XYZ file of C-alpha atoms in Angstrom:
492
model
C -42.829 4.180 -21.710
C -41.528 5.893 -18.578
C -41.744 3.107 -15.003
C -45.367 3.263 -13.334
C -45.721 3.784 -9.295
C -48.380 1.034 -8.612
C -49.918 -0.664 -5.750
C -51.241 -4.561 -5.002
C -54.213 -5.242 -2.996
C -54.194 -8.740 -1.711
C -56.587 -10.392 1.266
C -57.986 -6.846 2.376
C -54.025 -5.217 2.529
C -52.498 -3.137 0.520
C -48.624 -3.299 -1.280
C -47.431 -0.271 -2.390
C -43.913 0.954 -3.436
C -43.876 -1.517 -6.943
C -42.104 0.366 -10.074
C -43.643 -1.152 -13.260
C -41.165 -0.925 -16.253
C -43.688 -0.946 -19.124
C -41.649 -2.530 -21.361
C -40.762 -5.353 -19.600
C -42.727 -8.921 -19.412
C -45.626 -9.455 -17.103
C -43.200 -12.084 -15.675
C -41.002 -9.617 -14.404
C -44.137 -7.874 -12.653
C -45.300 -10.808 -11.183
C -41.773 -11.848 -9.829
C -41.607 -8.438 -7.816
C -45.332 -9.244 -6.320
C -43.803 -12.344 -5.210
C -40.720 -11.034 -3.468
C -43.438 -9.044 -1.063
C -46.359 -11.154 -0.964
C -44.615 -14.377 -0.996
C -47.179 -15.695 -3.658
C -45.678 -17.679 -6.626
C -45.758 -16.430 -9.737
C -47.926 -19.593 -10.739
C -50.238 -18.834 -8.178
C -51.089 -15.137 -8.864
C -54.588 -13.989 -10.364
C -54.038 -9.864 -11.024
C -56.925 -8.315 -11.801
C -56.288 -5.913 -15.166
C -58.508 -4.178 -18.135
C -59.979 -6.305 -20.045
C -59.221 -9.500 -17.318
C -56.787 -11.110 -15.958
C -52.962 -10.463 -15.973
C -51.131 -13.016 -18.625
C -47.496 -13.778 -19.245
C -48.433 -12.280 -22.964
C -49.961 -9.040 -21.850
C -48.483 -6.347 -22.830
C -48.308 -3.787 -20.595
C -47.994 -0.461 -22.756
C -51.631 -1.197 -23.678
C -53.085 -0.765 -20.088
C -52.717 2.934 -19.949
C -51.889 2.584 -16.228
C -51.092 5.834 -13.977
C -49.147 6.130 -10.753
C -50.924 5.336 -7.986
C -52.630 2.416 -9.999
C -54.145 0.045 -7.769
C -54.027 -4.137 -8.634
C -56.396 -6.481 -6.837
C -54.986 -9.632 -6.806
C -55.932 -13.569 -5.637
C -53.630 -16.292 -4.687
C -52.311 -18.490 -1.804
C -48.601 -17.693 -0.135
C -45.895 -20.153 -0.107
C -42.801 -19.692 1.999
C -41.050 -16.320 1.383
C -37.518 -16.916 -0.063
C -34.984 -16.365 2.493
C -33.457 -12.820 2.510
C -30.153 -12.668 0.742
C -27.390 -12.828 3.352
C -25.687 -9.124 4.297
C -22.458 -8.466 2.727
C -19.608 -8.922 5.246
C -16.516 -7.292 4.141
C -12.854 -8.797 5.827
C -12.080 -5.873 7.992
C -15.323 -6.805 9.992
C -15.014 -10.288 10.319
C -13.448 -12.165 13.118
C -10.540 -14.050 13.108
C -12.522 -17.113 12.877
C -14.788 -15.668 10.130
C -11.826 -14.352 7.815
C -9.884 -17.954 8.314
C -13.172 -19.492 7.239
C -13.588 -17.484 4.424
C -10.108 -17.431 3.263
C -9.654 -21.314 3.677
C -7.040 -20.399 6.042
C -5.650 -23.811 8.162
C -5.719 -23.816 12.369
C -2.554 -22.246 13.760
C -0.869 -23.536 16.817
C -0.923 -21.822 20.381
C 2.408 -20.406 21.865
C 2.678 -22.608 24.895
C 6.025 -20.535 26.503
C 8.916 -20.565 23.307
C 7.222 -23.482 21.556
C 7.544 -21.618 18.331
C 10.470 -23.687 17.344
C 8.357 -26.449 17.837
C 5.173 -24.997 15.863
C 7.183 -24.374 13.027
C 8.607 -27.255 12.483
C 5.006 -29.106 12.895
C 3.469 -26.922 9.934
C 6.262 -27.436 7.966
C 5.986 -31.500 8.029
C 2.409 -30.931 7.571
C 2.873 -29.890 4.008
C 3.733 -33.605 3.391
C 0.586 -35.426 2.397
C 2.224 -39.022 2.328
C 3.171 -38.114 6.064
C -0.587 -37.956 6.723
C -1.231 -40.934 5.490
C 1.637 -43.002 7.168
C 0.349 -41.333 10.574
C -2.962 -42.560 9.369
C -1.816 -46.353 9.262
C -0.341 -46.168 12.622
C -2.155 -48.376 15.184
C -0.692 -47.403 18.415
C -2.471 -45.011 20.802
C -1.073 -42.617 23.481
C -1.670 -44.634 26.972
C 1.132 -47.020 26.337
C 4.499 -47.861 27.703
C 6.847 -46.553 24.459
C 7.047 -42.866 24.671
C 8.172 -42.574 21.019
C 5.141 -44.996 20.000
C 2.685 -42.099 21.887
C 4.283 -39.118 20.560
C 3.616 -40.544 16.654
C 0.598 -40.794 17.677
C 0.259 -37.734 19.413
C 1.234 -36.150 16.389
C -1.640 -38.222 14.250
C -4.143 -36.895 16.635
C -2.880 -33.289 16.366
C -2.993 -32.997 12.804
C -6.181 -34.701 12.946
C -7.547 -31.789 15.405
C -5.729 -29.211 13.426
C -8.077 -30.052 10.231
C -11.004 -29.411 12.289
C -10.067 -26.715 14.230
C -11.050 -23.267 12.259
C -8.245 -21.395 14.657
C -5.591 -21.587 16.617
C -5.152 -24.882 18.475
C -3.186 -25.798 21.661
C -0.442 -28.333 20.535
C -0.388 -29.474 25.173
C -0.630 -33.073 24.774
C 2.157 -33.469 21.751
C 4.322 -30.925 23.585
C 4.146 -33.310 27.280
C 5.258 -36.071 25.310
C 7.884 -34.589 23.309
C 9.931 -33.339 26.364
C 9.059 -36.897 27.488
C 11.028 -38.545 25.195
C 13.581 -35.704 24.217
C 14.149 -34.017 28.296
C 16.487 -31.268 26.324
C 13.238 -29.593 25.255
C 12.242 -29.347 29.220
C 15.056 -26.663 30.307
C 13.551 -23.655 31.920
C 14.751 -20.131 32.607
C 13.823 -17.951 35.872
C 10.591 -18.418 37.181
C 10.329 -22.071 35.284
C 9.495 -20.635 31.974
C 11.153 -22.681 29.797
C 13.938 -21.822 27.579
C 13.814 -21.337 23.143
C 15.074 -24.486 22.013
C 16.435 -24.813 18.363
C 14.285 -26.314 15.337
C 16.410 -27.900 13.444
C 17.334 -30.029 16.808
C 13.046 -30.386 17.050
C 12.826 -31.094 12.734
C 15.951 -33.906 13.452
C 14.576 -35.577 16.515
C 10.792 -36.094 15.121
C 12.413 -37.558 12.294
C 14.220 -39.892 13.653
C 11.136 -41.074 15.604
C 8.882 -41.101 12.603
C 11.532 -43.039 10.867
C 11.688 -45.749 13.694
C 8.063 -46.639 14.553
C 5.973 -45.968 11.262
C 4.438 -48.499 9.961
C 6.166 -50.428 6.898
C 5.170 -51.338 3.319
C 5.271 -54.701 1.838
C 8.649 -53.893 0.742
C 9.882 -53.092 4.338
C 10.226 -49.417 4.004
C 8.319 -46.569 5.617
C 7.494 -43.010 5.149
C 10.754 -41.902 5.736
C 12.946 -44.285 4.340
C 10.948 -43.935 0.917
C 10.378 -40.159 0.596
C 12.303 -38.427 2.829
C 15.744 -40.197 2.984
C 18.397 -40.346 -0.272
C 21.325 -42.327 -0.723
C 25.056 -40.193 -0.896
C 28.208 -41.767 -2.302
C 31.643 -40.622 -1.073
C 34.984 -41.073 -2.106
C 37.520 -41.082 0.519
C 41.157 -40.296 -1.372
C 44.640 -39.577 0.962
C 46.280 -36.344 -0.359
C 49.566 -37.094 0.972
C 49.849 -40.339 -0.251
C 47.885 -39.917 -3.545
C 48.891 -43.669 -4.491
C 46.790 -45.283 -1.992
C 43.726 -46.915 -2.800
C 40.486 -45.066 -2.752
C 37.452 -45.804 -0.395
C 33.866 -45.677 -1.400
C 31.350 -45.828 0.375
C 27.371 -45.092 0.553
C 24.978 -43.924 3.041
C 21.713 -42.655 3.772
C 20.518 -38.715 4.812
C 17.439 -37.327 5.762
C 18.687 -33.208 5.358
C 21.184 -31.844 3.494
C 22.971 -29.153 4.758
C 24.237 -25.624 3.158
C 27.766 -24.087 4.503
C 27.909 -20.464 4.848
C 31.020 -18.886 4.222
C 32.473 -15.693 3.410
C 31.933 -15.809 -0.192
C 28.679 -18.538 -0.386
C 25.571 -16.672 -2.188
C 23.805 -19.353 -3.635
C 22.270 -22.395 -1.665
C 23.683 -24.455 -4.214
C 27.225 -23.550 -3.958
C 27.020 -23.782 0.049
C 25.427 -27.539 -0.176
C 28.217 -28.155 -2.773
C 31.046 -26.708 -0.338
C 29.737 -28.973 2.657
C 29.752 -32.011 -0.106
C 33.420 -31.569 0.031
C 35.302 -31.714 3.162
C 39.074 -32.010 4.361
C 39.375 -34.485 7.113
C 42.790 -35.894 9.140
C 43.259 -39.817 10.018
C 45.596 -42.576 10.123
C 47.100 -43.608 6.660
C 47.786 -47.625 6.722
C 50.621 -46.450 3.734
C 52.337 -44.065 5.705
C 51.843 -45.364 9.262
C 50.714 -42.090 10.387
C 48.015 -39.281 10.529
C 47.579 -37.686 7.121
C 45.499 -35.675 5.285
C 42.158 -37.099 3.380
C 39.821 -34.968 0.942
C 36.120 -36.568 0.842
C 34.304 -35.529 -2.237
C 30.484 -36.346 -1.600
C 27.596 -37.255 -4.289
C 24.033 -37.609 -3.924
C 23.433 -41.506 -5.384
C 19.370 -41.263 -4.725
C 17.558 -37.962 -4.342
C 14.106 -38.842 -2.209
C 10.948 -36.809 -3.461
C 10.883 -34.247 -0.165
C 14.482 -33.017 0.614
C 15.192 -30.293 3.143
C 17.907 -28.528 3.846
C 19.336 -26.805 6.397
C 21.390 -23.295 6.609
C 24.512 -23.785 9.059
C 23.650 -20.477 10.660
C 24.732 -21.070 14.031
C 28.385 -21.374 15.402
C 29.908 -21.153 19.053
C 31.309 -18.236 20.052
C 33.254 -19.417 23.582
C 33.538 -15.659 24.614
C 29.844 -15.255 25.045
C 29.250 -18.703 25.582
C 26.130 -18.322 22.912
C 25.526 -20.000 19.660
C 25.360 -17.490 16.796
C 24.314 -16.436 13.836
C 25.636 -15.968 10.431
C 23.066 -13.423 8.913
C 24.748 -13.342 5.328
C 22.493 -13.283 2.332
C 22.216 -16.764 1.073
C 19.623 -16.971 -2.018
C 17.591 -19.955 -2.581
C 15.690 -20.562 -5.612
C 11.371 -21.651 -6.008
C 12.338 -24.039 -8.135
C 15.724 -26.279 -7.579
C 18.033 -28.002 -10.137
C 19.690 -30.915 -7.633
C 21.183 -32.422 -10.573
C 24.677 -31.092 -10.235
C 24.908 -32.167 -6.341
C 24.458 -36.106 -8.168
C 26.761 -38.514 -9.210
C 27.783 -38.878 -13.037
C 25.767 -42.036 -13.154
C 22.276 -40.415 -11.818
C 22.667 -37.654 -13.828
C 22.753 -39.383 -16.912
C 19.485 -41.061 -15.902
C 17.995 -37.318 -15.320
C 18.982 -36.673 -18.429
C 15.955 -37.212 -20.978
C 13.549 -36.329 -18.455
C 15.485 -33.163 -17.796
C 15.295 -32.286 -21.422
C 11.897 -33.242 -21.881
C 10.901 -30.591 -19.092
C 13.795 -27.667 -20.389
C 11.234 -28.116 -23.733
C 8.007 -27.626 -21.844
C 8.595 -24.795 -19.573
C 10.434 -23.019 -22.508
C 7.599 -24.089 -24.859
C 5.135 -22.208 -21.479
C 7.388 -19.327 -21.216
C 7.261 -18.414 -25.233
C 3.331 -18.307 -24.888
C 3.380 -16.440 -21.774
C 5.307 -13.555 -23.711
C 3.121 -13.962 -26.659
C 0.420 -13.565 -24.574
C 1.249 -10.820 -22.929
C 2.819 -8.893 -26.592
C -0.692 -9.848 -27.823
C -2.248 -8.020 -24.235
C -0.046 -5.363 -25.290
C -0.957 -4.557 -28.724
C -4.723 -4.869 -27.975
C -5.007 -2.507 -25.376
C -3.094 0.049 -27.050
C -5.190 -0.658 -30.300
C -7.995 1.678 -29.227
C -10.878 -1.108 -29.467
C -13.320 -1.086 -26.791
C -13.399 -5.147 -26.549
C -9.834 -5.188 -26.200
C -9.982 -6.150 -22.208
C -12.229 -9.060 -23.425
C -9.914 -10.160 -26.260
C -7.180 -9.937 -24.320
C -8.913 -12.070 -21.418
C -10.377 -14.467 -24.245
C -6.583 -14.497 -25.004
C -5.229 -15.304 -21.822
C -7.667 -18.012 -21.427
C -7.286 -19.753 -24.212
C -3.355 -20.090 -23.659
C -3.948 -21.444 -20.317
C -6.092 -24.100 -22.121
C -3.789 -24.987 -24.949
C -0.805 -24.998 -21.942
C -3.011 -27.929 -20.003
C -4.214 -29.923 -22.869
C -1.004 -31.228 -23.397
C -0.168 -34.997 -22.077
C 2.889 -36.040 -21.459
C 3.533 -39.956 -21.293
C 6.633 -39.256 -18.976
C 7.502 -43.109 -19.276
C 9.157 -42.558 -22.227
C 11.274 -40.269 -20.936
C 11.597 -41.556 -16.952
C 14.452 -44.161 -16.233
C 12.890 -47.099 -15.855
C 14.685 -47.813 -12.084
C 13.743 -44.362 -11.247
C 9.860 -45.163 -12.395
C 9.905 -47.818 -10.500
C 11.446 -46.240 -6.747
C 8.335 -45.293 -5.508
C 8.996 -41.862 -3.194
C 12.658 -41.288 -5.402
C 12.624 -37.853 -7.441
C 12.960 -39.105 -10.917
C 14.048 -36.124 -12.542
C 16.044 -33.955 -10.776
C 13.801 -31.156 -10.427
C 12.006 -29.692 -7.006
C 9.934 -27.069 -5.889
C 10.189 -25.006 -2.790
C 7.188 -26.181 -0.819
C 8.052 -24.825 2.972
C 10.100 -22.986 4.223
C 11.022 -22.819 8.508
C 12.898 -19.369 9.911
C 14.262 -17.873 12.555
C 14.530 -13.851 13.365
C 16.829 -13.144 16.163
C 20.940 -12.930 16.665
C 20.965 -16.469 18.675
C 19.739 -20.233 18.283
C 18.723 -19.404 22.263
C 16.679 -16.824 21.634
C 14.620 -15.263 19.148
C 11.378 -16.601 17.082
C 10.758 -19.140 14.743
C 7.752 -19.132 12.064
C 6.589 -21.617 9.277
C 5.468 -20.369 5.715
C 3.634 -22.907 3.701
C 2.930 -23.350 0.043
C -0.818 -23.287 -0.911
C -0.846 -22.927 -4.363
C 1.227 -20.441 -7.321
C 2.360 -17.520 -5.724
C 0.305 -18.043 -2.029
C 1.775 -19.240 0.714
C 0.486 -19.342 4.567
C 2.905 -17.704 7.141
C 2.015 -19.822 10.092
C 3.482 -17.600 13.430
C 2.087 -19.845 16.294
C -1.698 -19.116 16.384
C -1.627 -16.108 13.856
C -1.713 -17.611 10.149
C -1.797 -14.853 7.228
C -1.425 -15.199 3.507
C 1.799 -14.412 1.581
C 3.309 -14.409 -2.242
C 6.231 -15.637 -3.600
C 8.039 -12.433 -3.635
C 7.657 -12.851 0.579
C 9.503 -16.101 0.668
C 12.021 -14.385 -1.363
C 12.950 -12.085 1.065
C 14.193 -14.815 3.549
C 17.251 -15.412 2.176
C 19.440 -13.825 5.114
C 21.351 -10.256 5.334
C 19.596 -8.658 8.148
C 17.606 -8.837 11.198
C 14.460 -9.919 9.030
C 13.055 -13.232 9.288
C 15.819 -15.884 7.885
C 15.453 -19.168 6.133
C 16.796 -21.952 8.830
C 15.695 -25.374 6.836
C 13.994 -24.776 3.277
C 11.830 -28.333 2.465
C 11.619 -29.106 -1.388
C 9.703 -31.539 -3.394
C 9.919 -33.149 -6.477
C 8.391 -30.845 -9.504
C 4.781 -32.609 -10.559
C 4.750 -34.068 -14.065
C 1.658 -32.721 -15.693
């Protein structure tokens, strides 16, 4: 039966405009009345041929013709609230499209503070960081500088998680240039001067390192994740018969050489592993040559490392830039930067993970051969086959549980804020666009999840994908990774 223009006459007013599909339920009906009237369906007594209007009626058997006119009885409730308008993202504000994009609070430019604001967004991809700077007791009124700015930077992060836009960073930047006065030089008209990040990144460090709070094993945030152990041998090459000297110390950065023919990350952090040096020999009685050969003894679960990019030219009385192409990978074998000894305790778990991510990568190509072959099979449920498909792959891929103590060391298992396996994943990344440390901008790109990232520059924070972060290796005037931060792979 064709749809029937009818009206609704309820307490002495009429309710036209209703289109009555004859086929469907008196339900349906009844639900409509509501929408307008604001009288539940429950509530409703419709006046029709032969009585009143049921659930079971069927509608066909009315005869009705447009213009039909329903009396009805009933008491209103509350009308349901009117859906809310669409709002599409080119007409939202700022505020409104970082709301609805879960986008985090930038930071305000205070006057070349980027170097600053980068580095700050780049340690607060660190969740154990958080938490450290949440056990810290001391506030930011006393007589230890360093003690205020940690907790200056407690109370930042804690505004920046509330904030839903850009934040002014005034009260962590006064203390910083407090405490470190080389952040305080200012150009003409006492604006003050770009300062370098990696300088900012080292200096915070070493604060956080000295005044977090401790465990019960005497170590804090840094000292457990953020600091490995490096084993050098120190051999004379003119007197090759003298005794070698090892020795072992801590870093919190490694860094990455660039020379003429570096084009991997790897090979430049392997090249500043290995150094020439000259000193006194106690064989020869004189100044000779010594090669030290550097190994990585401990790798710490967040590892960053910097890009020597900058060198002094004298002539311009500037700090430059290297701008070659350097790659760096998402995902980081360190294994080969590590002594013989913690590679061989890598070893199973290394394996154990080659087997998985091969085992992911064969069902990701079956899936998509499978994609393939349905959509070019002509059958109109192939998109929901192939979806069906998809899904189900992704559910067989996360059903599987791994006991990874069966295939961890046991000494790495038990060095809480070590990485265990070898393995990291690019999870920040800080850079620089400019010819100069002096000058220029710095930005911050953060990992959110697979293949988004958030580009924080200063207050302005956008969404990126992986093939972005890809593009900072270097060989232009584009924006260049300066320090990359890495941490260990999760075990599923």
């Amino acid at each position: 039966m064709p749809i029937v223009k009818v009206n609704v006459k309820w307490k002495g007013q009429v309710y036209d405009g209703f289109d009555l599909d004859t086929d469907e339920s008196a339900e349906l009906f009844k639900s409509q009345i509501y929408s307008k009237t604001g009288v539940p369906p429950d509530r409703q007594k419709i006046m029709a041929k032969g009585g009143m209007l049921k659930e079971s009626t069927d509608l066909n058997k009315l005869n009705l013709k447009d213009g039909h006119t329903f009396m009805m009885m009933g008491t209103a409730g509350d009308l349901p609230p009117p859906p809310p308008p669409t709002k599409f993202l080119e007409d939202m504000t700022d505020a409104q499209m970082a709301e609805a994009l879960e986008i985090p609070a930038g930071l305000e430019n205070l006057g070349n503070t980027c170097y600053m604001n980068s580095t700050l967004q780049c340690l607060r991809a660190i969740p154990e960081l958080h938490q450290s700077l949440e056990k810290y007791q001391g506030g930011m009124s006393g007589v230890d500088n360093r003690g205020n700015l940690v907790a200056s930077m407690r109370e930042l992060y804690k505004s920046m998680d509330k904030a839903p836009e850009g934040f002014p960073p005034l009260m962590f930047w006064q203390l910083l240039r407090q405490v470190f006065p080389q952040f305080s030089q200012t150009g003409n008209g006492g604006v003050p001067l770009q300062q370098d990040a990696e300088e900012c990144w080292s200096e915070l460090v070493s604060v956080l390192r000295a005044k977090l709070p401790s465990d019960d094993a005497g170590e804090n945030f840094i000292n457990r994740f953020m600091s490995g152990q490096m084993q050098s041998e120190l051999k004379c090459l003119d007197a090759p018969e003298e005794e070698k000297v090892i020795s072992t110390e801590s870093f919190q950065k490694l860094g990455c050489h660039i020379s003429s023919s570096t084009n991997f990350m790897v090979n430049g952090i392997k090249e500043a592993l290995t150094e020439e040096i000259e000193k006194n020999s106690p064989t020869l009685d004189r100044t000779a040559k010594y090669e030290r050969i550097s190994r990585v003894s401990r790798l710490p679960r967040y590892l960053p490392i910097q890009f020597i990019r900058f060198f002094w030219k004298p002539e311009q009385r500037i700090r430059a830039k290297i701008l070659r192409k350097v790659k760096f990978p998402l995902e980081f074998d360190a294994t080969e930067l590590c002594t013989p000894e913690l590679q061989s305790k890598f070893s199973k778990a290394k394996l154990k993970l080659k087997e998985l991510d091969d085992a992911k990568e064969a069902k990701r190509r079956e899936e998509k051969r499978r994609k393939i072959d349905l959509e070019t099979s002509g059958d109109p449920g192939a998109n929901a086959a192939a979806a069906s498909t998809s899904s189900s792959s992704a559910m067989d891929t996360q059903d599987e549980k791994i006991n990874w103590s069966d295939y961890l060391d046991p000494e790495l298992l038990a060095d809480e804020g070590c990485n265990a396996t070898g393995q990291y994943e690019l999870c920040a990344v800080l850079t620089h666009v400019g010819r100069s440390a002096d000058s220029g901008h710095y930005i911050g790109w953060v990992k959110k999840e697979q293949d988004k990232w958030f580009k924080f520059d200063d207050d302005k924070v956008s969404i990126v994908k992986d093939a972005d972060i890809e593009r900072l290796d270097g060989g232009g005037d584009w924006h260049t990774a300066y320090i990359v931060l890495y941490r260990a792979k999760q075990l599923s």
